[in-house]
Each structure stands twice: as C-alpha cells, then as structure tokens.
mmCIF file of C-alpha atoms in Angstrom:
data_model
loop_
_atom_site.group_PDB
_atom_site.id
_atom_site.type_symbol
_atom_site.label_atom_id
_atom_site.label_comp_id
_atom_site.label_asym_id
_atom_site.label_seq_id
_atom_site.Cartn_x
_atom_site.Cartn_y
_atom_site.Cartn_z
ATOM 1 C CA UNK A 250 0.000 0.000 0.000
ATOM 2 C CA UNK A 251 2.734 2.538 0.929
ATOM 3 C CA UNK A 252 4.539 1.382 -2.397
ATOM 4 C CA UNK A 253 1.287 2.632 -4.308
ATOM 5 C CA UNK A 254 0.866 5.488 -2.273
ATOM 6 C CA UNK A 255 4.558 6.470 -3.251
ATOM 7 C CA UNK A 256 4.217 5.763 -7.355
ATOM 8 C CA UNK A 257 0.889 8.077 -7.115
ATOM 9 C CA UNK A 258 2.797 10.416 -5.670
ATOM 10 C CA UNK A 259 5.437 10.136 -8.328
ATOM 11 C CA UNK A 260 3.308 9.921 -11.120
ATOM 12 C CA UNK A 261 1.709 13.585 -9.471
ATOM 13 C CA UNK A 262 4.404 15.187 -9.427
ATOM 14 C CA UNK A 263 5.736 14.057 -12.875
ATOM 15 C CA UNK A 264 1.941 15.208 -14.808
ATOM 16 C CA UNK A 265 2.317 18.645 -11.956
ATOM 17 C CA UNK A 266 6.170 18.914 -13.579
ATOM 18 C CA UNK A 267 5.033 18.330 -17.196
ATOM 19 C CA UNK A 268 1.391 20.436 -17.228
ATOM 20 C CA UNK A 269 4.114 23.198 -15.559
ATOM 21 C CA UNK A 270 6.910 22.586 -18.424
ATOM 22 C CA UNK A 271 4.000 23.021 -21.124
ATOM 23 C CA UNK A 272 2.233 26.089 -19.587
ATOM 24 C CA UNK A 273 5.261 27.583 -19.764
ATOM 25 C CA UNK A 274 5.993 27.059 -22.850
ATOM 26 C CA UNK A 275 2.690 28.433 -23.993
ATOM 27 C CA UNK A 276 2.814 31.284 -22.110
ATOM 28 C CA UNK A 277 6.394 31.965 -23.827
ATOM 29 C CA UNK A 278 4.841 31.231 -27.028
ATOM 30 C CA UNK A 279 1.793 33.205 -26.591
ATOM 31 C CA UNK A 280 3.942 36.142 -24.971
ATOM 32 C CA UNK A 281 6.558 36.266 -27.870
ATOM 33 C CA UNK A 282 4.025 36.149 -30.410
ATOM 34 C CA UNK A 283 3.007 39.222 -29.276
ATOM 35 C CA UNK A 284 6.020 41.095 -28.561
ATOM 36 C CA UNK A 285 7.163 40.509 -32.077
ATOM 37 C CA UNK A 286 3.484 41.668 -33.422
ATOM 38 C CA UNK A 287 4.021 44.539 -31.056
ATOM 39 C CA UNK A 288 7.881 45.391 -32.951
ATOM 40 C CA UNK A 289 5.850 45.015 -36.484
ATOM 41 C CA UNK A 290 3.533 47.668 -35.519
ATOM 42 C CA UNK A 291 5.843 49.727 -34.005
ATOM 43 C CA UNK A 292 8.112 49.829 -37.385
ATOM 44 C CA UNK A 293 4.926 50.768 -39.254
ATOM 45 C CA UNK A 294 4.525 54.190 -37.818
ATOM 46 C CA UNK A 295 6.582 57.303 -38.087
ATOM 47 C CA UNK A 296 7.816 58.664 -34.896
ATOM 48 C CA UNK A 297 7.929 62.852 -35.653
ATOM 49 C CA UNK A 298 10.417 64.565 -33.012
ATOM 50 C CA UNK A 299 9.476 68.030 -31.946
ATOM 51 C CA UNK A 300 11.685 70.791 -32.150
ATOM 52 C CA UNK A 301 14.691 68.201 -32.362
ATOM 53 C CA UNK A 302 13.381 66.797 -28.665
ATOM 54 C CA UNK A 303 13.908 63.248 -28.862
ATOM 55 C CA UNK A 304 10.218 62.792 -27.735
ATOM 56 C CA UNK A 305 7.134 60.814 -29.599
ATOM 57 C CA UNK A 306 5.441 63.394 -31.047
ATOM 58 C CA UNK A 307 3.062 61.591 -33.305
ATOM 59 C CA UNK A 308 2.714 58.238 -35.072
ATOM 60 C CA UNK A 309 1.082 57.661 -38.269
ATOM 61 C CA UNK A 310 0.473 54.520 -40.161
ATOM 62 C CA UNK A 311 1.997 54.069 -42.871
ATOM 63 C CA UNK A 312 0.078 51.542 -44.650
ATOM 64 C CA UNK A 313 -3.233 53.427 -44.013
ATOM 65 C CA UNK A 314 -2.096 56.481 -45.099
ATOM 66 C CA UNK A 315 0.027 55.420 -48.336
ATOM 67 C CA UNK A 316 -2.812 55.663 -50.829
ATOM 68 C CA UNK A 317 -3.457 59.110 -49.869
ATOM 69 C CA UNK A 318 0.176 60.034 -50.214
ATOM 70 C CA UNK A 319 0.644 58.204 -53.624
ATOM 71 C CA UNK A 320 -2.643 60.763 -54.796
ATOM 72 C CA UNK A 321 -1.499 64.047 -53.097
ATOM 73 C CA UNK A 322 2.296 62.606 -55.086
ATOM 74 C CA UNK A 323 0.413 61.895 -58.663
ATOM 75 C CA UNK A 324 -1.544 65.637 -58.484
ATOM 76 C CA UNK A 325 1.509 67.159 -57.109
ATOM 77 C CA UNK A 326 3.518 66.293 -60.029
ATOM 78 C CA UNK A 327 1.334 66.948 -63.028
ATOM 79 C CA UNK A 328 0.492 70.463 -61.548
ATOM 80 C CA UNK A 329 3.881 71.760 -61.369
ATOM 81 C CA UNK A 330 4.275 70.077 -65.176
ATOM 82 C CA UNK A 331 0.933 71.597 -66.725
ATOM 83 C CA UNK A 332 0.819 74.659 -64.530
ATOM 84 C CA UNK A 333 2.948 77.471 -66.052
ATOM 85 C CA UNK A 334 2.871 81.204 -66.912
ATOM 86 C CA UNK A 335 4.895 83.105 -69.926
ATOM 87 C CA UNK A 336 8.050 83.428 -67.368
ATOM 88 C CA UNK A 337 10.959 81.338 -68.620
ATOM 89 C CA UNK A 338 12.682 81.213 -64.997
ATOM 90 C CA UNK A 339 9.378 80.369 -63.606
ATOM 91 C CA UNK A 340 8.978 77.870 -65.961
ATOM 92 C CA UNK A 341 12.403 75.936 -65.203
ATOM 93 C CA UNK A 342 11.354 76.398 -61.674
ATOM 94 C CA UNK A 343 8.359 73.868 -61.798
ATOM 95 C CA UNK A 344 10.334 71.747 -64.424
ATOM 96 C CA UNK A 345 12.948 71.297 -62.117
ATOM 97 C CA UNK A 346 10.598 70.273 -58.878
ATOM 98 C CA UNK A 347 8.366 67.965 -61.284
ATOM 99 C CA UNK A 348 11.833 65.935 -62.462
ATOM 100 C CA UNK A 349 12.386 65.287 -59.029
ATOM 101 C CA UNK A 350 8.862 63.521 -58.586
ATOM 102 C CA UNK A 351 9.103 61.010 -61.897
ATOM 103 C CA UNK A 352 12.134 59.068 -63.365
ATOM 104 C CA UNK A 353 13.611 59.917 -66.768
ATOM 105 C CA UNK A 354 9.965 59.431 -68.654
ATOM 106 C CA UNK A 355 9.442 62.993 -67.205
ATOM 107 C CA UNK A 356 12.412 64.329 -68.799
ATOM 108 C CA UNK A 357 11.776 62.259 -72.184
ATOM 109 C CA UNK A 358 8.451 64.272 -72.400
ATOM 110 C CA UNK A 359 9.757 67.582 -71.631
ATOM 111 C CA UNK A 360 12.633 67.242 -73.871
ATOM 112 C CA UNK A 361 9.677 66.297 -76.371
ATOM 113 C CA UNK A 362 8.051 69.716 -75.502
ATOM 114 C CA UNK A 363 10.407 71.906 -75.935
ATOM 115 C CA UNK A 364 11.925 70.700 -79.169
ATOM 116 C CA UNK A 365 8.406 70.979 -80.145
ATOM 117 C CA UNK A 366 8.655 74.811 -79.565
ATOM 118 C CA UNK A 367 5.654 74.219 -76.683
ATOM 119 C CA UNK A 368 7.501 76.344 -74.083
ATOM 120 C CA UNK A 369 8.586 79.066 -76.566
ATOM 121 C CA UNK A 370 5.370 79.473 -77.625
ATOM 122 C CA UNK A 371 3.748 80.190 -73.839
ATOM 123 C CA UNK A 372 6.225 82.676 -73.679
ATOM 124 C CA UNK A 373 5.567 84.373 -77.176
ATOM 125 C CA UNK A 374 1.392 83.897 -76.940
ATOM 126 C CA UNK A 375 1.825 85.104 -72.612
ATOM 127 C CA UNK A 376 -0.158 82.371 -72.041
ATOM 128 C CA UNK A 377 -1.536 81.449 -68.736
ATOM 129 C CA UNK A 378 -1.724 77.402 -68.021
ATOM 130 C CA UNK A 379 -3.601 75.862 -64.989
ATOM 131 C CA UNK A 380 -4.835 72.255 -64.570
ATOM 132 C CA UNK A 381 -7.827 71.126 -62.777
ATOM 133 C CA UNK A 382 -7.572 67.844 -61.234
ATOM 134 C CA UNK A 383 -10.457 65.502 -61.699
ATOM 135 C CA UNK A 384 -10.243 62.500 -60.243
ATOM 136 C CA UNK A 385 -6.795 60.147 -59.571
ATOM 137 C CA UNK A 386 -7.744 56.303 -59.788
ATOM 138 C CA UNK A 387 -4.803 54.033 -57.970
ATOM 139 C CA UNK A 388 -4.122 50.192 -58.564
ATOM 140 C CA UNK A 389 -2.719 49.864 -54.874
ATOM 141 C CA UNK A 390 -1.798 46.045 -56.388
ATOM 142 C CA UNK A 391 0.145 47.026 -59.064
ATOM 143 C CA UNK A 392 0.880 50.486 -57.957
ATOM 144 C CA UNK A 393 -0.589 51.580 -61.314
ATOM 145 C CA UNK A 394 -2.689 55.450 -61.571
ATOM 146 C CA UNK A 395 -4.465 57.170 -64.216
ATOM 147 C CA UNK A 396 -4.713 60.792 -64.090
ATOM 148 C CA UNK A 397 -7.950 62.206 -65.103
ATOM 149 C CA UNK A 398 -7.624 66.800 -65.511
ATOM 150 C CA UNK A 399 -8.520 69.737 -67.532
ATOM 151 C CA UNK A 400 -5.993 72.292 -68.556
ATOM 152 C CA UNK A 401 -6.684 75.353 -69.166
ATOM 153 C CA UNK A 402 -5.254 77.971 -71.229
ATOM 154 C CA UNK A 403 -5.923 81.479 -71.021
ATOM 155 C CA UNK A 404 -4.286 83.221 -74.180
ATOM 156 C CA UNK A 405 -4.772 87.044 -75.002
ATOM 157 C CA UNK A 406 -7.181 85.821 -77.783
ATOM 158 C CA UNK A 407 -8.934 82.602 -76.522
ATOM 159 C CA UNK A 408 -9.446 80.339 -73.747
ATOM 160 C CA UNK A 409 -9.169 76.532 -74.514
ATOM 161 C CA UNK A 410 -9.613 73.880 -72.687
ATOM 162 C CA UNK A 411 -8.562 70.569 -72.998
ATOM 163 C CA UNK A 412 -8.714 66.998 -71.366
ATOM 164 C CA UNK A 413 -5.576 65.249 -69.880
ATOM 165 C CA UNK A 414 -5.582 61.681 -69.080
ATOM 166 C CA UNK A 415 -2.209 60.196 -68.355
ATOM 167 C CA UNK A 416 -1.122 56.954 -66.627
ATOM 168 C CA UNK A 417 2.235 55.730 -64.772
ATOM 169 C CA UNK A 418 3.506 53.178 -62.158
ATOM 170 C CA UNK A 419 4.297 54.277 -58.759
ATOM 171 C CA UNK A 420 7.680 53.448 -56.807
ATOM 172 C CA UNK A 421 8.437 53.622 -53.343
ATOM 173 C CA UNK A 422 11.857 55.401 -52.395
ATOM 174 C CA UNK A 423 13.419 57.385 -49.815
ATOM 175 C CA UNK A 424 11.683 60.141 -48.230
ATOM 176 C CA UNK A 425 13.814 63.493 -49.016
ATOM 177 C CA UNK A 426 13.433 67.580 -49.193
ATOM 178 C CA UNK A 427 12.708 67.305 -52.451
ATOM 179 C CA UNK A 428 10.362 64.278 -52.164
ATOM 180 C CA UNK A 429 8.884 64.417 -49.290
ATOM 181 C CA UNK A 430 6.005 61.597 -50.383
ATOM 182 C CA UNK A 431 8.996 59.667 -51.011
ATOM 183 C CA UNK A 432 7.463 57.960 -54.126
ATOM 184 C CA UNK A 433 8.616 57.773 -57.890
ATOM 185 C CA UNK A 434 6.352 57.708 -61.083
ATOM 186 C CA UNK A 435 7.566 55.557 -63.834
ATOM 187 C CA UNK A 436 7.046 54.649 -67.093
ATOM 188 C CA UNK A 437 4.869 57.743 -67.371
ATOM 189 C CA UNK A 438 2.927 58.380 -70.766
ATOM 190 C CA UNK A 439 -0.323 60.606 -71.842
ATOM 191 C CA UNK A 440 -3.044 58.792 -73.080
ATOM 192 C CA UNK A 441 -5.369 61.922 -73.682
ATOM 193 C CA UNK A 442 -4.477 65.729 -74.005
ATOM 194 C CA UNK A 443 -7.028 66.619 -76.740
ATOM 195 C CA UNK A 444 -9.251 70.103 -76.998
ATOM 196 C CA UNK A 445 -12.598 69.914 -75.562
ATOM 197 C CA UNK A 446 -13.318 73.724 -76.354
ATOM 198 C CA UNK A 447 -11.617 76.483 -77.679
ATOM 199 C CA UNK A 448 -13.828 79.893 -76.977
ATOM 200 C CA UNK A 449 -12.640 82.869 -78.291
ATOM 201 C CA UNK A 450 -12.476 86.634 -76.425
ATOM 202 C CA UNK A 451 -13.853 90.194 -78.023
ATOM 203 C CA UNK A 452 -11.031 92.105 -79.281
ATOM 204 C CA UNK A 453 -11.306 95.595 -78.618
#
C-alpha cells in the first residue's frame, strides 16, 4: 500500500512537472508572439520629433495612409508640369521640382516639348496654363494610376480647354526635401491631351 501510495505520488508530481513545463511554454509562445506583433507595428509608424526633442510626437500609419500620399504625389507632379505662366525662370522652376517627382519618362516628355517649340510658344502667346484635377484612380496592387484633368489655357485671344488623361507606375523610395512623399512615377505616358473647347475673347 505505501509502495502505491509512493508511485501516485510520483506519477503527481511528474503530470504537476510536465502540465508546468507546457504552460510555460505556452505562455512563452503566446507572450513572444506578441512582442514581435508589437515590434511590427511599431516599425509601421513614423515617430515625428518636436523641435529636435527626442520625444514621440506623433505616429502615423503608414500603410493606411500610403494611398493618400501616392494621390497628393500623382496631383503634385502633373500640376507643377501643366501649370505654367509666360516666365521662362518660372517655368524651369516647376520643371525642375516635377523631375524630381518622376524618373527619366518625365524628362523624355519635356525634352519632347520643348523641341516641339511648346515652351517658346507660352512665352511668345503670354499664355496662362492651370490644370484642374479631376479625379486620380490608384491600382494599390500594381501600384498603377491614371490621371484624369482639364488644362486650361488662357491666351490674349482665346481660352481653350482641354482633357488630360495620363497613366504611370508608382515606386516607393526614400523620403527626401525634395520628395517628401517619397514615391517615384515611372514609365509615365499621356493617353489623352485633346481640346474639348476652344472659346474665343472680343477684341477691342
């Protein structure tokens, strides 16, 4: 009897030892898990410092808020292309900030322009470009968007307006002054950029 008292004892303390070893390992498990999903989210979000204070001043997600970025990047970039006025420094000024937003397909197209006379003749007509953005449709998948706008130009004669529709890819680089979205369009091309009216102004 004593004998059978001492292998239930034994056989206790061995299920007490493993139930402990395996609870512990689950609660390792289960607390690890979470740390790490804890790290993930924490390299997700942008930690702003204040006045160079090494403080958490705000976090942002950067998943959540990419789309909106990637838009704010697209319309960014085609209004410092398609906005100008008949100022030649002015005009190299918004040239140069666009080329920083797109990859050499930007340059292709304004080395298309003005070999095409396009810029000289802004200058000789003083014409007045603006763009209107309409809507900006983006392919999150494939990090495609197509650019849907109205230009308008305001010339001492007429007033035309035309459509723009281009399309590009989107590439994620490097935040940086002059990029601040840090993203790069690619393989950019105009599908549309035809007249829709062309109204004409009473000469005096």
């Amino acid at each position: 009897m004593l004998i059978k008292n001492i292998e239930n004892k034994i056989k206790l303390a061995l299920y007490i030892s493993l139930g402990s070893f395996v609870s512990s390992i689950i609660i390792a498990s289960v607390a690890s898990f979470f740390a790490y999903k804890q790290v993930s989210k924490t390299r997700e979000n942008i930690y702003i410092l204040d006045n160079n204070i090494p403080i958490m001043a705000k976090q942002t997600n950067i998943e959540l808020n990419r789309p909106a970025e990637y838009k704010a990047h697209v319309d960014l970039f085609h209004s410092l292309f398609f906005s100008l006025t008949p100022d030649d420094k002015f005009i190299e000024y918004q040239m140069k900030r666009a080329m920083y937003l797109i990859d050499e397909s930007g340059a292709l197209q304004y080395n298309n322009l003005k070999e095409k006379g396009f810029f000289n003749s802004i200058l000789s007509s003083s014409s007045v470009l603006t763009l209107q953005t309409d809507s900006i449709h983006i392919d999150m998948i494939n990090k495609l968007f197509i650019y849907y706008g109205k230009q308008i130009i305001e010339r001492r004669s007429s007033t035309v307006t035309r459509s723009l529709i281009t399309t590009g890819y989107l590439k994620d680089i490097p935040r940086s002054d002059n990029n601040a979205h840090g993203v790069l369009i690619t393989n950019w091309k105009t599908l549309e950029n035809k007249d829709l009216s062309n109204v004409q102004k009473n000469q005096f």
